[in-house]
Every structure is written in C-alpha cells, then in structure tokens.
Tab-separated table of C-alpha atoms and ligand atoms in Angstrom:
chain	number	residue	atom	x	y	z
A	238	MET	CA	-3.339	0.122	23.729
A	239	SER	CA	-0.516	2.216	22.343
A	240	THR	CA	1.058	0.833	19.202
A	241	SER	CA	4.109	3.038	19.078
A	242	PHE	CA	6.690	0.450	18.100
A	243	VAL	CA	7.955	2.823	15.418
A	244	ARG	CA	11.572	3.884	15.891
A	245	GLY	CA	11.630	6.353	13.021
A	246	MET	CA	11.882	6.431	9.260
A	247	LYS	CA	14.824	4.962	7.384
A	248	CYS	CA	16.120	5.740	3.878
A	249	ARG	CA	15.857	2.628	1.684
A	250	LEU	CA	19.082	3.608	-0.133
A	251	CYS	CA	21.492	4.932	2.544
A	252	ALA	CA	19.725	3.815	5.783
A	253	LYS	CA	19.856	7.317	7.292
A	254	ILE	CA	17.255	7.669	10.083
A	255	TYR	CA	14.653	10.433	10.124
A	256	PRO	CA	11.997	11.413	12.677
A	257	VAL	CA	8.378	10.610	11.834
A	258	THR	CA	6.962	13.531	9.800
A	259	PRO	CA	4.908	13.817	6.589
A	260	VAL	CA	8.001	13.543	4.367
A	261	ASN	CA	8.711	10.720	1.931
A	262	PHE	CA	12.288	11.043	0.706
A	263	CYS	CA	15.873	11.277	1.997
A	264	GLN	CA	17.455	14.709	1.833
A	265	ASP	CA	20.854	13.241	0.854
A	266	ASP	CA	19.968	10.929	-2.035
A	267	PHE	CA	16.176	11.296	-2.587
A	268	GLY	CA	15.793	7.618	-1.591
A	269	PRO	CA	12.302	6.639	-0.371
A	270	LEU	CA	11.781	6.580	3.408
A	271	GLU	CA	10.392	3.491	5.100
A	272	ILE	CA	9.027	2.943	8.624
A	273	ASP	CA	11.486	1.335	11.037
A	274	TYR	CA	10.021	-0.790	13.876
A	275	ASP	CA	11.368	-2.254	17.100
A	276	TYR	CA	10.660	-5.901	16.231
A	277	ASP	CA	12.077	-7.307	19.468
A	278	ALA	CA	9.607	-5.218	21.455
A	279	ILE	CA	6.733	-6.360	19.223
A	280	ARG	CA	7.841	-9.990	19.562
A	281	ALA	CA	7.738	-9.613	23.334
A	282	VAL	CA	4.107	-8.405	23.431
A	283	LEU	CA	2.357	-10.065	20.485
A	284	SER	CA	1.300	-13.716	20.407
A	285	LYS	CA	-0.876	-15.664	17.980
A	286	GLU	CA	-3.511	-16.130	20.686
A	287	LYS	CA	-3.689	-12.412	21.401
A	288	LEU	CA	-3.906	-11.565	17.741
A	289	GLU	CA	-6.493	-14.226	16.908
A	290	ALA	CA	-8.799	-12.908	19.636
A	291	ARG	CA	-9.134	-9.587	17.792
A	292	SER	CA	-11.634	-8.709	15.042
A	293	PHE	CA	-10.634	-9.984	11.609
A	294	ASN	CA	-9.651	-6.760	9.881
A	295	MET	CA	-6.285	-5.209	9.027
A	296	TRP	CA	-5.928	-3.545	12.445
A	297	ARG	CA	-5.474	-6.871	14.236
A	298	TYR	CA	-1.825	-6.400	13.180
A	299	GLN	CA	-1.666	-2.858	14.508
A	300	GLU	CA	1.672	-3.277	16.290
A	301	LEU	CA	3.146	-3.681	12.778
A	302	LEU	CA	1.416	-0.567	11.424
A	303	PRO	CA	2.716	2.987	11.893
A	304	THR	CA	0.021	4.741	13.955
A	305	ASP	CA	0.984	6.117	17.376
A	306	GLY	CA	-2.386	5.530	18.975
A	307	GLU	CA	-5.469	3.528	18.094
A	308	PRO	CA	-6.471	3.896	14.418
A	309	THR	CA	-9.212	6.471	13.977
A	310	VAL	CA	-10.466	5.833	10.453
A	311	GLY	CA	-10.932	2.833	8.166
A	312	LEU	CA	-11.623	0.622	11.180
A	313	HIS	CA	-13.308	-2.135	9.155
A	314	VAL	CA	-10.832	-2.384	6.294
A	315	GLY	CA	-9.248	-5.732	5.405
A	316	GLY	CA	-10.143	-9.191	6.614
A	317	THR	CA	-11.011	-10.300	3.079
A	318	PRO	CA	-11.517	-13.954	2.059
A	319	LEU	CA	-8.745	-16.282	0.937
A	320	VAL	CA	-10.628	-18.603	-1.389
A	321	LYS	CA	-9.506	-22.104	-2.376
A	322	ALA	CA	-9.773	-21.889	-6.170
A	323	CYS	CA	-10.119	-25.489	-7.418
A	324	ARG	CA	-12.116	-24.734	-10.551
A	325	LEU	CA	-9.855	-21.874	-11.666
A	326	GLY	CA	-6.841	-24.036	-10.775
A	327	GLN	CA	-8.127	-26.816	-12.994
A	328	ALA	CA	-8.701	-24.407	-15.882
A	329	LEU	CA	-5.216	-22.902	-15.573
A	330	GLY	CA	-3.320	-26.058	-14.605
A	331	PHE	CA	-2.501	-25.201	-10.978
A	332	ASN	CA	-3.064	-28.007	-8.481
A	333	ASN	CA	-3.004	-25.928	-5.300
A	334	LEU	CA	-4.440	-22.507	-6.019
A	335	TRP	CA	-5.877	-19.764	-3.805
A	336	VAL	CA	-7.382	-16.367	-4.530
A	337	LYS	CA	-6.966	-13.531	-2.026
A	338	ASN	CA	-10.095	-11.554	-2.782
A	339	ASP	CA	-9.710	-7.833	-2.135
A	340	ALA	CA	-12.424	-7.168	-4.731
A	341	VAL	CA	-14.685	-7.230	-1.665
A	342	ASN	CA	-12.591	-5.072	0.630
A	343	PHE	CA	-14.573	-2.559	2.714
A	344	PRO	CA	-15.518	0.235	2.005
A	345	THR	CA	-14.624	0.808	-1.673
A	346	LEU	CA	-13.963	-2.677	-3.067
A	347	SER	CA	-10.235	-2.583	-3.710
A	348	PHE	CA	-7.043	-3.216	-1.783
A	349	LYS	CA	-6.424	0.571	-1.749
A	350	ASP	CA	-8.653	0.831	1.335
A	351	ARG	CA	-5.775	-0.802	3.244
A	352	VAL	CA	-3.249	1.887	2.335
A	353	VAL	CA	-5.698	4.738	2.824
A	354	ALA	CA	-6.814	3.549	6.271
A	355	VAL	CA	-3.222	3.880	7.471
A	356	ALA	CA	-2.387	7.084	5.591
A	357	LEU	CA	-5.477	8.931	6.833
A	358	SER	CA	-5.205	7.661	10.425
A	359	LYS	CA	-1.680	9.061	10.278
A	360	ALA	CA	-2.878	12.305	8.660
A	361	LYS	CA	-5.195	12.795	11.636
A	362	GLU	CA	-2.326	12.169	14.060
A	363	PHE	CA	-0.314	14.832	12.217
A	364	GLY	CA	-3.259	17.209	12.646
A	365	LEU	CA	-3.870	17.581	8.910
A	366	THR	CA	-7.374	18.599	7.845
A	367	THR	CA	-7.026	18.433	4.036
A	368	VAL	CA	-5.847	15.353	2.185
A	369	GLY	CA	-5.569	14.234	-1.405
A	370	CYS	CA	-4.036	11.863	-3.898
A	371	ALA	CA	-2.958	11.323	-7.470
A	372	SER	CA	-4.853	8.253	-8.587
A	373	THR	CA	-5.508	5.783	-11.387
A	374	GLY	CA	-8.991	5.260	-9.923
A	375	ASN	CA	-9.170	2.951	-6.935
A	376	LEU	CA	-7.102	5.204	-4.710
A	377	ALA	CA	-9.422	8.081	-5.623
A	378	ASN	CA	-12.459	6.050	-4.486
A	379	SER	CA	-10.794	5.086	-1.262
A	380	VAL	CA	-9.398	8.485	-0.264
A	381	ALA	CA	-12.723	10.183	-1.035
A	382	SER	CA	-14.723	7.632	0.970
A	383	ILE	CA	-12.493	7.339	4.006
A	384	ALA	CA	-11.817	11.102	4.122
A	385	ALA	CA	-15.579	11.694	4.133
A	386	SER	CA	-16.064	9.286	7.027
A	387	ALA	CA	-13.189	10.960	8.895
A	388	GLY	CA	-14.484	14.482	8.323
A	389	LEU	CA	-11.431	15.425	6.262
A	390	LYS	CA	-11.552	17.611	3.151
A	391	SER	CA	-10.167	15.895	0.057
A	392	PHE	CA	-8.764	16.924	-3.319
A	393	ILE	CA	-8.529	14.048	-5.765
A	394	PHE	CA	-6.488	14.338	-8.962
A	395	ILE	CA	-7.127	11.778	-11.716
A	396	PRO	CA	-6.338	11.424	-15.418
A	397	ALA	CA	-9.412	12.884	-17.184
A	398	ASP	CA	-10.142	9.645	-19.118
A	399	LEU	CA	-10.855	7.233	-16.232
A	400	GLU	CA	-13.714	4.697	-16.156
A	401	LYS	CA	-17.160	6.212	-15.373
A	402	ALA	CA	-17.742	4.123	-12.238
A	403	LYS	CA	-14.417	5.170	-10.770
A	404	VAL	CA	-15.202	8.852	-11.286
A	405	LEU	CA	-18.731	8.528	-9.861
A	406	GLY	CA	-17.375	6.396	-7.009
A	407	THR	CA	-15.197	9.355	-6.050
A	408	SER	CA	-17.478	12.356	-6.587
A	409	VAL	CA	-20.344	10.802	-4.637
A	410	TYR	CA	-18.419	11.237	-1.380
A	411	GLY	CA	-18.225	14.997	-1.817
A	412	ALA	CA	-14.558	15.101	-2.746
A	413	GLN	CA	-13.224	17.868	-4.961
A	414	VAL	CA	-12.359	15.817	-8.070
A	415	ILE	CA	-9.943	17.271	-10.605
A	416	GLY	CA	-9.614	15.540	-13.973
A	417	VAL	CA	-6.237	16.369	-15.474
A	418	LYS	CA	-5.638	16.107	-19.224
A	419	GLY	CA	-2.543	13.969	-18.992
A	420	THR	CA	-1.065	10.646	-17.935
A	421	TYR	CA	-0.902	9.432	-14.347
A	422	ASP	CA	2.741	10.464	-14.158
A	423	GLU	CA	1.831	14.013	-15.188
A	424	VAL	CA	-0.984	14.059	-12.619
A	425	ASN	CA	1.452	12.848	-9.972
A	426	ARG	CA	3.961	15.585	-10.813
A	427	LEU	CA	1.258	18.240	-10.437
A	428	CYS	CA	0.201	16.750	-7.092
A	429	THR	CA	3.759	16.874	-5.784
A	430	GLN	CA	3.768	20.623	-6.462
A	431	VAL	CA	0.355	21.072	-4.815
A	432	ALA	CA	1.351	19.008	-1.764
A	433	PHE	CA	4.416	21.129	-1.099
A	434	LYS	CA	2.787	24.465	-1.859
A	435	TYR	CA	-0.359	23.896	0.254
A	436	GLY	CA	0.967	21.512	2.919
A	437	TRP	CA	-1.874	19.025	2.373
A	438	GLY	CA	-1.449	15.331	3.094
A	439	PHE	CA	-1.253	13.503	-0.232
A	440	VAL	CA	-1.540	9.842	0.668
A	441	ASN	CA	0.757	8.543	-2.062
A	442	ILE	CA	3.198	11.466	-2.016
A	443	ASN	CA	4.190	13.036	1.318
A	444	LEU	CA	2.283	10.377	3.306
A	445	ARG	CA	3.674	7.553	1.123
A	446	PRO	CA	5.794	5.851	3.837
A	447	PHE	CA	2.634	5.336	5.956
A	448	TYR	CA	0.408	4.553	2.962
A	449	ALA	CA	2.751	1.818	1.737
A	450	GLU	CA	2.739	0.087	5.145
A	451	GLY	CA	-0.989	-0.571	4.791
A	452	SER	CA	-0.268	-2.987	1.924
A	453	LYS	CA	1.584	-5.298	4.318
A	454	SER	CA	-1.737	-6.313	5.814
A	455	MET	CA	-2.570	-8.254	2.648
A	456	GLY	CA	0.554	-10.332	3.301
A	457	PHE	CA	-0.237	-10.743	7.017
A	458	GLU	CA	-3.714	-12.011	6.207
A	459	ILE	CA	-2.557	-14.472	3.519
A	460	ALA	CA	-0.040	-16.035	5.922
A	461	GLU	CA	-2.522	-16.207	8.793
A	462	GLN	CA	-5.294	-17.621	6.575
A	463	LEU	CA	-2.941	-20.377	5.388
A	464	GLY	CA	-2.396	-21.338	9.046
A	465	TRP	CA	0.627	-19.119	9.755
A	466	ARG	CA	2.528	-20.291	6.678
A	467	THR	CA	3.616	-18.435	3.581
A	468	PRO	CA	2.748	-19.776	0.099
A	469	ALA	CA	5.414	-21.011	-2.313
A	470	GLN	CA	4.310	-18.635	-5.073
A	471	VAL	CA	2.367	-15.359	-5.169
A	472	VAL	CA	1.171	-13.441	-8.240
A	473	VAL	CA	0.681	-9.703	-7.676
A	474	PRO	CA	-0.506	-6.973	-10.064
A	475	MET	CA	1.896	-4.031	-10.180
A	476	ALA	CA	1.184	-0.332	-10.716
A	477	GLY	CA	3.630	1.737	-8.644
A	478	GLY	CA	5.202	-1.548	-7.541
A	479	ALA	CA	4.633	-1.061	-3.794
A	480	LEU	CA	2.127	-3.841	-3.041
A	481	ILE	CA	4.350	-6.708	-4.206
A	482	GLY	CA	7.221	-5.551	-1.986
A	483	LYS	CA	4.992	-4.967	1.011
A	484	ILE	CA	3.464	-8.454	0.857
A	485	SER	CA	7.013	-9.765	1.059
A	486	LYS	CA	7.852	-7.384	3.906
A	487	GLY	CA	4.718	-8.545	5.738
A	488	PHE	CA	5.768	-12.210	5.458
A	489	HIS	CA	9.251	-11.463	6.782
A	490	GLU	CA	7.949	-9.365	9.656
A	491	LEU	CA	5.649	-12.168	10.816
A	492	HIS	CA	8.643	-14.492	10.852
A	493	ARG	CA	10.800	-11.924	12.611
A	494	ILE	CA	8.307	-11.578	15.482
A	495	GLY	CA	7.991	-15.350	15.812
A	496	LEU	CA	4.557	-16.013	14.332
A	497	LEU	CA	5.694	-18.281	11.455
A	498	HIS	CA	7.291	-21.708	11.780
A	499	ASP	CA	9.527	-21.363	8.757
A	500	ALA	CA	11.329	-18.460	7.143
A	501	PRO	CA	9.442	-17.298	4.038
A	502	THR	CA	10.796	-18.621	0.733
A	503	THR	CA	7.958	-17.316	-1.411
A	504	LYS	CA	8.676	-16.650	-5.082
A	505	PHE	CA	7.122	-13.373	-6.208
A	506	PHE	CA	5.589	-13.039	-9.674
A	507	GLY	CA	4.654	-9.583	-10.951
A	508	ALA	CA	1.839	-8.937	-13.426
A	509	GLN	CA	1.314	-5.937	-15.707
A	510	ALA	CA	-0.645	-5.006	-18.827
A	511	SER	CA	1.375	-4.991	-22.063
A	512	GLY	CA	0.171	-1.449	-22.763
A	513	CYS	CA	2.059	-0.258	-19.678
A	514	SER	CA	4.653	-2.757	-18.507
A	515	PRO	CA	7.778	-0.914	-17.326
A	516	ILE	CA	8.490	-3.354	-14.477
A	517	SER	CA	7.799	-6.670	-16.234
A	518	THR	CA	9.755	-5.458	-19.268
A	519	ALA	CA	12.735	-4.635	-17.051
A	520	VAL	CA	12.575	-8.055	-15.367
A	521	LYS	CA	12.302	-9.918	-18.679
A	522	ASN	CA	15.237	-8.004	-20.154
A	523	GLY	CA	17.452	-8.305	-17.091
A	524	TRP	CA	17.602	-4.532	-16.541
A	525	ASP	CA	18.362	-3.240	-13.042
A	526	SER	CA	15.837	-0.444	-13.286
A	527	HIS	CA	12.823	0.188	-15.459
A	528	ARG	CA	12.523	2.516	-18.431
A	529	PRO	CA	9.478	4.794	-18.081
A	530	VAL	CA	6.541	4.267	-20.449
A	531	ARG	CA	5.496	7.673	-21.749
A	532	LYS	CA	2.046	6.943	-23.131
A	533	PRO	CA	0.345	4.006	-21.406
A	534	ASN	CA	-2.301	2.365	-23.590
A	535	THR	CA	-4.362	-0.391	-21.970
A	536	ILE	CA	-7.874	-1.107	-20.697
A	537	CYS	CA	-6.255	-1.729	-17.326
A	538	LYS	CA	-6.107	1.901	-16.231
A	539	SER	CA	-5.648	1.063	-12.543
A	540	LEU	CA	-2.165	-0.327	-13.301
A	541	ALA	CA	-1.210	2.306	-15.896
A	542	ILE	CA	1.704	3.984	-14.139
A	543	GLY	CA	4.479	4.609	-16.664
A	544	ASP	CA	7.166	5.565	-14.150
A	545	PRO	CA	6.500	3.454	-11.029
A	546	ALA	CA	7.865	4.869	-7.757
A	547	ASP	CA	8.795	1.409	-6.457
A	548	GLY	CA	9.712	-0.103	-9.819
A	549	TYR	CA	13.357	-0.613	-8.896
A	550	PHE	CA	12.535	-2.389	-5.625
A	551	ALA	CA	9.799	-4.510	-7.215
A	552	GLY	CA	12.170	-5.763	-9.923
A	553	LYS	CA	14.870	-6.515	-7.354
A	554	LEU	CA	12.446	-8.491	-5.140
A	555	ILE	CA	11.135	-10.502	-8.092
A	556	ARG	CA	14.642	-11.474	-9.199
A	557	GLU	CA	15.996	-12.203	-5.719
A	558	SER	CA	12.965	-14.301	-4.717
A	559	GLY	CA	13.381	-16.532	-7.766
A	560	GLY	CA	10.136	-15.330	-9.341
A	561	TRP	CA	9.469	-13.694	-12.673
A	562	ALA	CA	7.199	-11.115	-14.323
A	563	GLU	CA	4.887	-11.136	-17.303
A	564	ASP	CA	2.564	-8.791	-19.136
A	565	VAL	CA	-0.645	-9.529	-20.975
A	566	SER	CA	-2.707	-7.993	-23.786
A	567	ASP	CA	-6.112	-6.352	-23.396
A	568	ASP	CA	-7.791	-9.403	-24.968
A	569	GLU	CA	-6.020	-11.718	-22.543
A	570	ILE	CA	-7.186	-9.459	-19.687
A	571	ARG	CA	-10.838	-9.618	-20.782
A	572	ASP	CA	-10.767	-13.399	-21.268
A	573	ALA	CA	-9.168	-13.907	-17.858
A	574	MET	CA	-11.775	-11.691	-16.149
A	575	ILE	CA	-14.463	-13.943	-17.641
A	576	LEU	CA	-12.598	-17.122	-16.701
A	577	LEU	CA	-12.282	-15.991	-13.057
A	578	ALA	CA	-15.964	-15.037	-12.965
A	579	GLN	CA	-17.136	-18.318	-14.505
A	580	THR	CA	-14.909	-20.643	-12.471
A	581	GLU	CA	-14.892	-18.996	-9.041
A	582	GLY	CA	-17.816	-16.568	-9.147
A	583	ILE	CA	-15.496	-13.616	-8.608
A	584	PHE	CA	-15.998	-10.548	-10.791
A	585	ALA	CA	-12.670	-8.742	-10.630
A	586	GLU	CA	-11.668	-5.547	-12.347
A	587	THR	CA	-9.185	-5.416	-15.219
A	588	ALA	CA	-6.241	-5.732	-12.808
A	589	GLY	CA	-7.653	-9.112	-11.743
A	590	GLY	CA	-7.664	-10.145	-15.393
A	591	VAL	CA	-4.009	-9.105	-15.567
A	592	THR	CA	-3.149	-11.304	-12.578
A	593	VAL	CA	-5.009	-14.390	-13.801
A	594	ALA	CA	-3.746	-14.081	-17.396
A	595	ALA	CA	-0.157	-13.537	-16.251
A	596	ALA	CA	-0.330	-16.610	-13.990
A	597	MET	CA	-1.546	-18.694	-16.921
A	598	LYS	CA	1.298	-17.456	-19.140
A	599	LEU	CA	3.959	-17.953	-16.474
A	600	LEU	CA	2.793	-21.524	-15.891
A	601	GLN	CA	2.794	-22.283	-19.621
A	602	GLN	CA	6.334	-20.898	-19.867
A	603	GLY	CA	7.488	-23.157	-17.042
A	604	LYS	CA	8.343	-20.150	-14.851
A	605	MET	CA	5.783	-21.239	-12.251
A	606	ASP	CA	5.346	-24.643	-10.605
A	607	ALA	CA	1.918	-26.250	-11.112
A	608	ASP	CA	2.104	-28.215	-7.850
A	609	ALA	CA	3.378	-25.472	-5.534
A	610	GLU	CA	0.930	-23.665	-3.277
A	611	THR	CA	0.033	-20.489	-5.146
A	612	VAL	CA	-1.901	-17.342	-4.226
A	613	LEU	CA	-3.306	-14.945	-6.834
A	614	CYS	CA	-3.904	-11.439	-5.482
A	615	ILE	CA	-7.191	-10.038	-6.756
A	616	THR	CA	-7.137	-6.355	-5.910
A	617	GLY	CA	-10.239	-4.657	-7.315
A	618	ASN	CA	-13.901	-5.124	-8.259
A	619	GLY	CA	-15.261	-5.754	-11.760
A	620	LEU	CA	-18.295	-3.483	-11.381
A	621	LYS	CA	-15.904	-0.516	-11.477
A	622	THR	CA	-14.526	-1.402	-14.916
A	623	SER	CA	-17.671	-2.635	-16.655
A	624	GLU	CA	-16.562	-0.940	-19.911
A	625	ALA	CA	-14.044	-3.755	-20.323
A	626	MET	CA	-16.866	-6.281	-20.602
A	627	ALA	CA	-18.774	-4.433	-23.347
A	628	ASN	CA	-19.603	-6.956	-26.132
A	629	LYS	CA	-17.885	-9.742	-24.142
A	630	VAL	CA	-20.942	-11.105	-22.358
A	631	PRO	CA	-24.333	-11.779	-23.984
A	632	GLU	CA	-27.377	-9.577	-23.383
A	633	PRO	CA	-30.223	-11.352	-21.538
A	634	VAL	CA	-32.895	-13.066	-23.654
A	635	VAL	CA	-36.142	-11.142	-23.130
A	636	ILE	CA	-39.462	-13.019	-23.136
A	637	GLY	CA	-43.058	-12.615	-21.933
A	638	THR	CA	-44.383	-14.067	-18.699
A	639	SER	CA	-45.734	-17.446	-19.903
A	640	LEU	CA	-44.141	-20.894	-19.628
A	641	GLN	CA	-44.643	-21.347	-23.382
A	642	GLU	CA	-42.447	-18.348	-24.097
A	643	PHE	CA	-39.710	-19.839	-21.935
A	644	GLU	CA	-40.009	-23.178	-23.671
A	645	ALA	CA	-39.874	-21.510	-27.059
A	646	ILE	CA	-36.297	-20.530	-26.269
A	647	HIS	CA	-35.377	-23.582	-24.154
A	648	GLN	CA	-35.935	-27.227	-24.989
A	649	GLY	CA	-33.884	-29.861	-23.312
A	650	HIS	CA	-32.299	-30.573	-19.983
A	651	ARG	CA	-34.446	-31.332	-16.925
A	652	GLU	CA	-33.045	-32.566	-13.622
A	653	PRO	CA	-33.570	-36.394	-13.552
A	654	ALA	CA	-34.965	-36.340	-9.996
A	655	LEU	CA	-37.858	-34.190	-11.177
A	656	ALA	CA	-38.410	-35.886	-14.562
B	192	PLP	C1	-3.063	0.401	-7.120
B	192	PLP	C2	-3.470	-0.958	-7.572
B	192	PLP	C3	-2.549	-2.028	-7.660
B	192	PLP	C4	-1.051	-1.929	-7.487
B	192	PLP	O1	-0.564	-1.216	-6.465
B	192	PLP	P1	0.935	-0.701	-6.386
B	192	PLP	O2	1.233	-0.797	-4.946
B	192	PLP	O3	0.896	0.708	-6.888
B	192	PLP	O4	1.796	-1.569	-7.249
B	192	PLP	C5	-3.047	-3.275	-7.999
B	192	PLP	N1	-4.340	-3.472	-8.277
B	192	PLP	C6	-5.241	-2.476	-8.227
B	192	PLP	C7	-6.649	-2.781	-8.576
B	192	PLP	C8	-4.835	-1.187	-7.866
B	192	PLP	O5	-5.759	-0.216	-7.830
B	193	ZN	ZN1	19.319	8.270	1.804
C-alpha cells in the first residue's frame, strides 16, 4: 500500500508551499515547515474497520504519516497502554483519570521512538546514510537504537552532564556519542552547523517536519483507545513544545477524516519543571511568546530546553483551547514520581513526575475540572533517571535465611483466611 497522501510542506507562518525535502524552515520568514496532507483522499480510503484490522502500533495510522512507501524502520513503535488510573485519580482528586503510558514504548521506553520511527523511515527514503540528533537524552536513546536496527550511522550530540542510564542507553547501540560542555540550546546550535556542513539527517533539525508528525500517533491512539472520542482535558509535558501541539493536530485530523463523532474540544494543559519553564511562564504571564531560559537547572533534564522551537505554538494552543500551564519544583517532581509508582505501579522518569505534579497543582488552583475525563501523558521510563530517586526510597532490609530472622523484623498482620 502506498501512503503518499502528502501534498507538500507548508510554512506555519505564511502558508507558502514547498516540495518534500530534508529542509525545516521557510526561506521567506524562517517559519517552521509542516506536512500538508490531502485529507479528502484519506477520508475516502480509510475506515475504522480497516484501521482496526491492522496491528496495534503507530503505523496503523500510516495514511496520516509522511512516508511515501511502507515504513522501513521502527515497525513496532507505539501501541502503548491507556490505563484507567482510579487510585492515582483518588489521590489527586480526579474522578475520571487515564494515563497514556509511553514509559513502555518499544524499543527505548519513551515517546521519542514515535518521532524517530518516522524521521528515520523518511531519512531512508531520502537516501541518507548518516543521521543524528541534538538530545536531552531520550531522543539520543531512540535515534541510536533505531539507526542501529536500520543500518544507519549515527552521531548523537548531548549535553555532557546527562543521566548515566541515558548515556549508556545510547552508546550501547554503537552510536558515535558526543558530550558537549553546554546547554541543550548550545548543543542544538552546533548540530545545526554540522547538519548543514555535512548534509546528514538530524532528526530534530533538518528532518524536524517529519519527526514532529510522529508525535501525532500518541493523539491518534488516545482517541481510539477511548472509543473514537477525545478527552475533555489532557496534560502534556513540554520540552521543545512539539508533542502537545501534535496531539491536538492528531485529534483534529481524526475528526477531519470522519473517524470521530464529535469535533474535539479538548483543553490542553502544559507541564514544565520550574528550573526550565519558558513556556509555562509565558502562559501564566499572558506573553505571546516565551523568553528563553539561559541556564536550565532541574532534575528533569529531558524537558530542559531553554529556547523551545515550538514554544510559540504550544502557548497559543494552550490559550486557545481553554487550558493552562504550570511548572513544578524538583521536590514536587520526585514526590509525584513516587505517587504514580505507588498508586498505579508505573515507574515514570522525571518528566512523568512533572506531568503528575502539574496536574495536581492545576486541579488545586481550579484550572482543571475534577469530573472531566482527563488523560495524563507519561512519556518516559523511571529506570533511565534513577538518580532522581536517590535517598527517596528505602534500601531493602537484609536478613538471613531463617523464618526467625524474618519474624525478628516483622510482627503483626496475617491474612485472616490463613490465621
Ligand atoms: C522530548 C520529551 C518530551 C517533550 O517533547 P517536545 O515535543 O519536545 O515538547 C516529553 N517527555 C519526555 C520524556 C521527552 O523526552
Ligand atoms: Zn513562511
């Protein structure tokens, strides 16, 4: 099946149309380019029945993704659980709460596998053999892994002070990993120069229009898993600010091609860490565009982008949808990671703590509705940021092998049925 429903690329500022090439900005105004689809043609060929007969991974929506032919890499990405979160809901005060759990996305345990699957399938269509990225950690893991499985060479640029597991989870795939002594924004600037000088495919730079489309699949899945409905409220962690906008775009596309009963009216809530909160600060102050944060300082490194590429669009979406944004301290992040683990059995990374803590704050402030159907987007896995849990969870009690030694540390409760 050919999936070429792409008409071209369109500037998000002036709407000028460009052919599909590895370029990410408009020559007239430097506006970001976005993929433009023929929705009427997609509507004519795609039904719920057809879609539901396919495997449950992100490629079941391939007509709405920008590859020309069948995807060639990242074939098992997506299809993550949407979990009814009653115990977390009770703890936070939400009466109808869900968790979209991309902490268990295949293959590298974050939602970034969705964007990389598209970007690298597209890189192969362009005939590129070397790819790379500027990353706060999860993107590095994903590009290195999926490039390895695709037989592509990869150069991964990261701030030199990332979490150990994120560095190991990149190097193990044989990627060339370059730790740069600087912030993410400085790393990104260097990568832009490298991408243009060497002609490599940097997934979040010159391949960004394709990369960003992969995030829509999180929105497609949420709507399908709710029974082809969109939730009233969504809370999304923001780094570059792309994911939040693409979940919204995904909802609207499903409606446009006739797969949803009602037009989406979802309110979007953005979550950031207080140590790097350019977008939530802009929303809270009523600014049109964000002011860059020069020196991010938070345990949530995955969201620590001081000058987010999609910050303007994220803020606009949040305001226009009737949502809001909030940021949370490192202590609030740690406590929320533990709360999510101990109520739902989901060990999320620091970004998950940001999402849960921000939802709690927004509800307490009356910005969110306790009774409305709400989805929290959990985007990465806690085993990758174990440093954040140092001194937060007790060490195991160590004993010998006898029953007496166990009973020396435990007297009390026995199940009545066995008493
Ligand atoms: C990259 C990332 C995000 C945010 O993605 P953007 O599209 O850049 O806003 C959220 N959570 C995690 C864990 C990430 O790695
Ligand atoms: Zn333009």
